[in-house]
PDB file of N, CA, C and O in Angstrom:
ATOM      1  N   MET Z   1     -27.045   1.849   5.000  1.00 73.00           N
ATOM      2  CA  MET Z   1     -26.311   1.437   6.331  1.00 73.00           C
ATOM      3  C   MET Z   1     -25.301   2.123   6.801  1.00 73.00           C
ATOM      4  O   MET Z   1     -25.133   2.369   7.970  1.00 73.00           O
ATOM      5  N   ALA Z   2     -24.563   2.540   5.801  1.00 79.00           N
ATOM      6  CA  ALA Z   2     -23.433   3.533   6.266  1.00 79.00           C
ATOM      7  C   ALA Z   2     -24.014   5.013   6.795  1.00 79.00           C
ATOM      8  O   ALA Z   2     -23.370   5.435   7.752  1.00 79.00           O
ATOM      9  N   LYS Z   3     -25.058   5.375   6.642  1.00 84.00           N
ATOM     10  CA  LYS Z   3     -25.798   6.689   6.567  1.00 84.00           C
ATOM     11  C   LYS Z   3     -26.165   6.549   8.190  1.00 84.00           C
ATOM     12  O   LYS Z   3     -25.762   7.417   9.340  1.00 84.00           O
ATOM     13  N   LYS Z   4     -26.566   5.440   8.633  1.00 84.00           N
ATOM     14  CA  LYS Z   4     -26.908   5.146   9.982  1.00 84.00           C
ATOM     15  C   LYS Z   4     -26.034   5.070  11.019  1.00 84.00           C
ATOM     16  O   LYS Z   4     -25.969   5.678  11.823  1.00 84.00           O
ATOM     17  N   ILE Z   5     -25.022   4.382  10.536  1.00 85.00           N
ATOM     18  CA  ILE Z   5     -23.810   4.307  11.301  1.00 85.00           C
ATOM     19  C   ILE Z   5     -23.299   5.593  11.628  1.00 85.00           C
ATOM     20  O   ILE Z   5     -22.603   5.902  12.569  1.00 85.00           O
ATOM     21  N   ASN Z   6     -23.172   6.554  10.423  1.00 88.00           N
ATOM     22  CA  ASN Z   6     -22.658   7.785  10.567  1.00 88.00           C
ATOM     23  C   ASN Z   6     -23.994   8.501  11.461  1.00 88.00           C
ATOM     24  O   ASN Z   6     -22.887   9.674  12.299  1.00 88.00           O
ATOM     25  N   GLN Z   7     -24.814   8.650  11.535  1.00 91.00           N
ATOM     26  CA  GLN Z   7     -25.869   9.393  12.261  1.00 91.00           C
ATOM     27  C   GLN Z   7     -25.511   8.600  13.712  1.00 91.00           C
ATOM     28  O   GLN Z   7     -25.345   9.561  14.631  1.00 91.00           O
ATOM     29  N   LYS Z   8     -25.038   7.535  13.961  1.00 91.00           N
ATOM     30  CA  LYS Z   8     -24.912   7.019  15.406  1.00 91.00           C
ATOM     31  C   LYS Z   8     -23.619   7.613  15.920  1.00 91.00           C
ATOM     32  O   LYS Z   8     -23.472   8.077  17.211  1.00 91.00           O
ATOM     33  N   ARG Z   9     -22.556   7.441  15.102  1.00 93.00           N
ATOM     34  CA  ARG Z   9     -21.220   7.932  15.614  1.00 93.00           C
ATOM     35  C   ARG Z   9     -21.245   9.705  15.587  1.00 93.00           C
ATOM     36  O   ARG Z   9     -20.890  10.064  16.535  1.00 93.00           O
ATOM     37  N   GLN Z  10     -21.993  10.410  14.950  1.00 93.00           N
ATOM     38  CA  GLN Z  10     -22.040  11.853  15.220  1.00 93.00           C
ATOM     39  C   GLN Z  10     -22.902  11.999  16.265  1.00 93.00           C
ATOM     40  O   GLN Z  10     -22.656  12.760  17.183  1.00 93.00           O
ATOM     41  N   ALA Z  11     -23.936  11.208  16.793  1.00 91.00           N
ATOM     42  CA  ALA Z  11     -24.813  11.248  18.329  1.00 91.00           C
ATOM     43  C   ALA Z  11     -23.914  11.147  19.530  1.00 91.00           C
ATOM     44  O   ALA Z  11     -23.895  12.000  20.357  1.00 91.00           O
ATOM     45  N   TYR Z  12     -22.641  10.163  19.145  1.00 94.00           N
ATOM     46  CA  TYR Z  12     -21.805   9.542  20.094  1.00 94.00           C
ATOM     47  C   TYR Z  12     -20.904  10.826  20.389  1.00 94.00           C
ATOM     48  O   TYR Z  12     -20.701  11.340  21.644  1.00 94.00           O
ATOM     49  N   VAL Z  13     -20.488  11.574  19.404  1.00 92.00           N
ATOM     50  CA  VAL Z  13     -19.743  12.537  19.490  1.00 92.00           C
ATOM     51  C   VAL Z  13     -20.022  13.656  20.183  1.00 92.00           C
ATOM     52  O   VAL Z  13     -19.827  14.409  20.808  1.00 92.00           O
ATOM     53  N   GLU Z  14     -21.418  14.092  19.749  1.00 94.00           N
ATOM     54  CA  GLU Z  14     -21.821  14.861  20.213  1.00 94.00           C
ATOM     55  C   GLU Z  14     -22.263  14.934  21.874  1.00 94.00           C
ATOM     56  O   GLU Z  14     -21.948  15.896  22.666  1.00 94.00           O
ATOM     57  N   LYS Z  15     -22.432  13.762  22.150  1.00 94.00           N
ATOM     58  CA  LYS Z  15     -22.507  13.393  23.857  1.00 94.00           C
ATOM     59  C   LYS Z  15     -21.290  13.474  24.339  1.00 94.00           C
ATOM     60  O   LYS Z  15     -21.310  13.971  25.629  1.00 94.00           O
ATOM     61  N   GLN Z  16     -20.276  13.128  23.516  1.00 96.00           N
ATOM     62  CA  GLN Z  16     -18.887  12.975  24.207  1.00 96.00           C
ATOM     63  C   GLN Z  16     -18.356  14.721  24.906  1.00 96.00           C
ATOM     64  O   GLN Z  16     -17.941  15.041  25.577  1.00 96.00           O
ATOM     65  N   GLU Z  17     -18.876  15.533  23.354  1.00 96.00           N
ATOM     66  CA  GLU Z  17     -18.253  16.747  23.861  1.00 96.00           C
ATOM     67  C   GLU Z  17     -19.357  17.686  25.103  1.00 96.00           C
ATOM     68  O   GLU Z  17     -18.763  18.223  25.870  1.00 96.00           O
ATOM     69  N   LYS Z  18     -20.614  17.369  24.777  1.00 95.00           N
ATOM     70  CA  LYS Z  18     -21.348  17.637  26.125  1.00 95.00           C
ATOM     71  C   LYS Z  18     -20.803  17.289  27.299  1.00 95.00           C
ATOM     72  O   LYS Z  18     -20.556  17.660  28.399  1.00 95.00           O
ATOM     73  N   GLN Z  19     -20.511  15.978  27.683  1.00 96.00           N
ATOM     74  CA  GLN Z  19     -19.602  15.560  28.856  1.00 96.00           C
ATOM     75  C   GLN Z  19     -18.556  16.112  29.238  1.00 96.00           C
ATOM     76  O   GLN Z  19     -18.119  16.492  30.302  1.00 96.00           O
ATOM     77  N   GLY Z  20     -17.621  16.153  28.349  1.00 96.00           N
ATOM     78  CA  GLY Z  20     -16.269  16.909  28.187  1.00 96.00           C
ATOM     79  C   GLY Z  20     -16.539  18.382  28.870  1.00 96.00           C
ATOM     80  O   GLY Z  20     -15.617  18.721  29.874  1.00 96.00           O
ATOM     81  N   GLN Z  21     -17.353  19.325  28.428  1.00 97.00           N
ATOM     82  CA  GLN Z  21     -17.466  20.305  28.759  1.00 97.00           C
ATOM     83  C   GLN Z  21     -18.073  20.563  29.949  1.00 97.00           C
ATOM     84  O   GLN Z  21     -17.541  21.077  31.003  1.00 97.00           O
ATOM     85  N   SER Z  22     -18.911  19.440  30.733  1.00 97.00           N
ATOM     86  CA  SER Z  22     -19.208  19.265  31.962  1.00 97.00           C
ATOM     87  C   SER Z  22     -18.287  19.257  32.797  1.00 97.00           C
ATOM     88  O   SER Z  22     -18.221  19.816  33.831  1.00 97.00           O
ATOM     89  N   VAL Z  23     -17.438  18.366  32.565  1.00 98.00           N
ATOM     90  CA  VAL Z  23     -16.109  17.829  33.161  1.00 98.00           C
ATOM     91  C   VAL Z  23     -15.431  19.014  33.615  1.00 98.00           C
ATOM     92  O   VAL Z  23     -14.825  19.415  34.494  1.00 98.00           O
ATOM     93  N   VAL Z  24     -14.988  19.733  32.201  1.00 98.00           N
ATOM     94  CA  VAL Z  24     -14.228  20.833  32.349  1.00 98.00           C
ATOM     95  C   VAL Z  24     -14.857  22.013  33.355  1.00 98.00           C
ATOM     96  O   VAL Z  24     -14.127  22.423  34.201  1.00 98.00           O
ATOM     97  N   ARG Z  25     -16.252  22.218  33.415  1.00 98.00           N
ATOM     98  CA  ARG Z  25     -16.691  23.490  33.786  1.00 98.00           C
ATOM     99  C   ARG Z  25     -16.749  23.014  35.546  1.00 98.00           C
ATOM    100  O   ARG Z  25     -16.062  23.649  36.308  1.00 98.00           O
ATOM    101  N   TRP Z  26     -16.777  21.520  35.908  1.00 98.00           N
ATOM    102  CA  TRP Z  26     -16.691  20.995  37.135  1.00 98.00           C
ATOM    103  C   TRP Z  26     -15.271  21.330  37.767  1.00 98.00           C
ATOM    104  O   TRP Z  26     -15.024  21.639  38.955  1.00 98.00           O
ATOM    105  N   ILE Z  27     -14.155  21.037  37.124  1.00 98.00           N
ATOM    106  CA  ILE Z  27     -12.763  21.352  37.162  1.00 98.00           C
ATOM    107  C   ILE Z  27     -12.509  22.674  37.826  1.00 98.00           C
ATOM    108  O   ILE Z  27     -11.927  22.974  38.727  1.00 98.00           O
ATOM    109  N   PHE Z  28     -13.183  23.405  36.965  1.00 98.00           N
ATOM    110  CA  PHE Z  28     -12.875  25.049  37.085  1.00 98.00           C
ATOM    111  C   PHE Z  28     -13.869  25.604  38.626  1.00 98.00           C
ATOM    112  O   PHE Z  28     -12.979  26.060  39.199  1.00 98.00           O
ATOM    113  N   VAL Z  29     -15.224  24.911  38.589  1.00 98.00           N
ATOM    114  CA  VAL Z  29     -15.723  25.413  40.075  1.00 98.00           C
ATOM    115  C   VAL Z  29     -14.895  24.796  41.054  1.00 98.00           C
ATOM    116  O   VAL Z  29     -14.549  25.621  41.906  1.00 98.00           O
ATOM    117  N   GLY Z  30     -14.446  23.538  40.818  1.00 98.00           N
ATOM    118  CA  GLY Z  30     -13.629  23.158  42.147  1.00 98.00           C
ATOM    119  C   GLY Z  30     -12.071  23.716  42.347  1.00 98.00           C
ATOM    120  O   GLY Z  30     -12.094  24.119  43.183  1.00 98.00           O
ATOM    121  N   LEU Z  31     -11.766  24.151  41.226  1.00 98.00           N
ATOM    122  CA  LEU Z  31     -10.568  25.016  41.689  1.00 98.00           C
ATOM    123  C   LEU Z  31     -10.626  26.466  42.204  1.00 98.00           C
ATOM    124  O   LEU Z  31     -10.139  27.155  43.055  1.00 98.00           O
ATOM    125  N   ILE Z  32     -11.715  26.879  41.597  1.00 98.00           N
ATOM    126  CA  ILE Z  32     -12.412  28.360  42.433  1.00 98.00           C
ATOM    127  C   ILE Z  32     -12.619  28.050  43.822  1.00 98.00           C
ATOM    128  O   ILE Z  32     -12.095  28.909  44.765  1.00 98.00           O
ATOM    129  N   ILE Z  33     -13.120  26.872  44.154  1.00 98.00           N
ATOM    130  CA  ILE Z  33     -13.409  26.597  45.262  1.00 98.00           C
ATOM    131  C   ILE Z  33     -12.490  26.583  46.247  1.00 98.00           C
ATOM    132  O   ILE Z  33     -12.312  27.162  47.260  1.00 98.00           O
ATOM    133  N   LEU Z  34     -11.599  25.454  45.883  1.00 98.00           N
ATOM    134  CA  LEU Z  34     -10.039  25.600  46.477  1.00 98.00           C
ATOM    135  C   LEU Z  34      -9.309  26.847  46.613  1.00 98.00           C
ATOM    136  O   LEU Z  34      -8.713  26.927  47.874  1.00 98.00           O
ATOM    137  N   ALA Z  35      -9.374  27.707  45.989  1.00 98.00           N
ATOM    138  CA  ALA Z  35      -8.800  29.100  46.061  1.00 98.00           C
ATOM    139  C   ALA Z  35      -9.441  29.820  46.897  1.00 98.00           C
ATOM    140  O   ALA Z  35      -8.753  30.538  47.765  1.00 98.00           O
ATOM    141  N   VAL Z  36     -10.867  29.867  46.638  1.00 98.00           N
ATOM    142  CA  VAL Z  36     -11.412  30.433  48.245  1.00 98.00           C
ATOM    143  C   VAL Z  36     -11.020  30.109  49.330  1.00 98.00           C
ATOM    144  O   VAL Z  36     -10.948  30.784  50.412  1.00 98.00           O
ATOM    145  N   ALA Z  37     -11.026  28.806  49.567  1.00 97.00           N
ATOM    146  CA  ALA Z  37     -10.774  27.958  50.751  1.00 97.00           C
ATOM    147  C   ALA Z  37      -9.157  28.376  51.057  1.00 97.00           C
ATOM    148  O   ALA Z  37      -9.095  28.572  52.393  1.00 97.00           O
ATOM    149  N   TYR Z  38      -8.460  28.233  50.334  1.00 97.00           N
ATOM    150  CA  TYR Z  38      -6.786  28.536  50.643  1.00 97.00           C
ATOM    151  C   TYR Z  38      -6.577  30.106  51.215  1.00 97.00           C
ATOM    152  O   TYR Z  38      -6.199  30.302  52.040  1.00 97.00           O
ATOM    153  N   VAL Z  39      -7.774  31.287  50.425  1.00 96.00           N
ATOM    154  CA  VAL Z  39      -7.595  32.278  51.048  1.00 96.00           C
ATOM    155  C   VAL Z  39      -8.312  32.696  52.314  1.00 96.00           C
ATOM    156  O   VAL Z  39      -7.466  33.409  53.223  1.00 96.00           O
ATOM    157  N   ALA Z  40      -9.188  32.110  52.234  1.00 96.00           N
ATOM    158  CA  ALA Z  40      -9.795  31.832  53.783  1.00 96.00           C
ATOM    159  C   ALA Z  40      -8.811  31.422  54.811  1.00 96.00           C
ATOM    160  O   ALA Z  40      -8.705  32.174  55.957  1.00 96.00           O
ATOM    161  N   PHE Z  41      -8.520  30.147  54.451  1.00 96.00           N
ATOM    162  CA  PHE Z  41      -7.705  30.021  55.535  1.00 96.00           C
ATOM    163  C   PHE Z  41      -6.358  30.525  55.785  1.00 96.00           C
ATOM    164  O   PHE Z  41      -5.793  30.832  57.035  1.00 96.00           O
ATOM    165  N   THR Z  42      -5.647  31.243  54.753  1.00 95.00           N
ATOM    166  CA  THR Z  42      -4.623  31.842  54.925  1.00 95.00           C
ATOM    167  C   THR Z  42      -4.837  33.281  55.855  1.00 95.00           C
ATOM    168  O   THR Z  42      -4.137  33.720  56.559  1.00 95.00           O
ATOM    169  N   MET Z  43      -6.121  34.144  55.344  1.00 94.00           N
ATOM    170  CA  MET Z  43      -6.128  34.943  56.389  1.00 94.00           C
ATOM    171  C   MET Z  43      -6.526  34.582  57.791  1.00 94.00           C
ATOM    172  O   MET Z  43      -6.089  35.678  58.561  1.00 94.00           O
ATOM    173  N   TYR Z  44      -7.105  33.356  58.059  1.00 92.00           N
ATOM    174  CA  TYR Z  44      -7.371  33.100  59.394  1.00 92.00           C
ATOM    175  C   TYR Z  44      -6.077  32.820  60.061  1.00 92.00           C
ATOM    176  O   TYR Z  44      -6.202  33.334  61.134  1.00 92.00           O
ATOM    177  N   MET Z  45      -5.472  32.067  59.632  1.00 91.00           N
ATOM    178  CA  MET Z  45      -3.965  31.844  60.041  1.00 91.00           C
ATOM    179  C   MET Z  45      -3.069  32.892  60.199  1.00 91.00           C
ATOM    180  O   MET Z  45      -1.959  33.087  61.248  1.00 91.00           O
ATOM    181  N   TRP Z  46      -3.552  34.002  59.503  1.00 85.00           N
ATOM    182  CA  TRP Z  46      -2.484  35.330  59.453  1.00 85.00           C
ATOM    183  C   TRP Z  46      -2.669  36.020  60.532  1.00 85.00           C
ATOM    184  O   TRP Z  46      -1.838  36.970  60.908  1.00 85.00           O
ATOM    185  N   THR Z  47      -3.918  36.220  60.968  1.00 71.00           N
ATOM    186  CA  THR Z  47      -4.326  37.118  62.016  1.00 71.00           C
ATOM    187  C   THR Z  47      -4.397  36.163  63.089  1.00 71.00           C
ATOM    188  O   THR Z  47      -4.233  35.297  63.653  1.00 71.00           O
TER     189      THR Z  47
END
């Protein structure tokens, strides 16, 4: 019984790790997009 619970717990941990990596990836993508938009806006307003 304990072995079955440990397998479920391990599967849950792996699922959480994948979701966490996905969230971190999207945060970085969002930051890069915001940085590019800021640079473009700054260049537009400067000229």
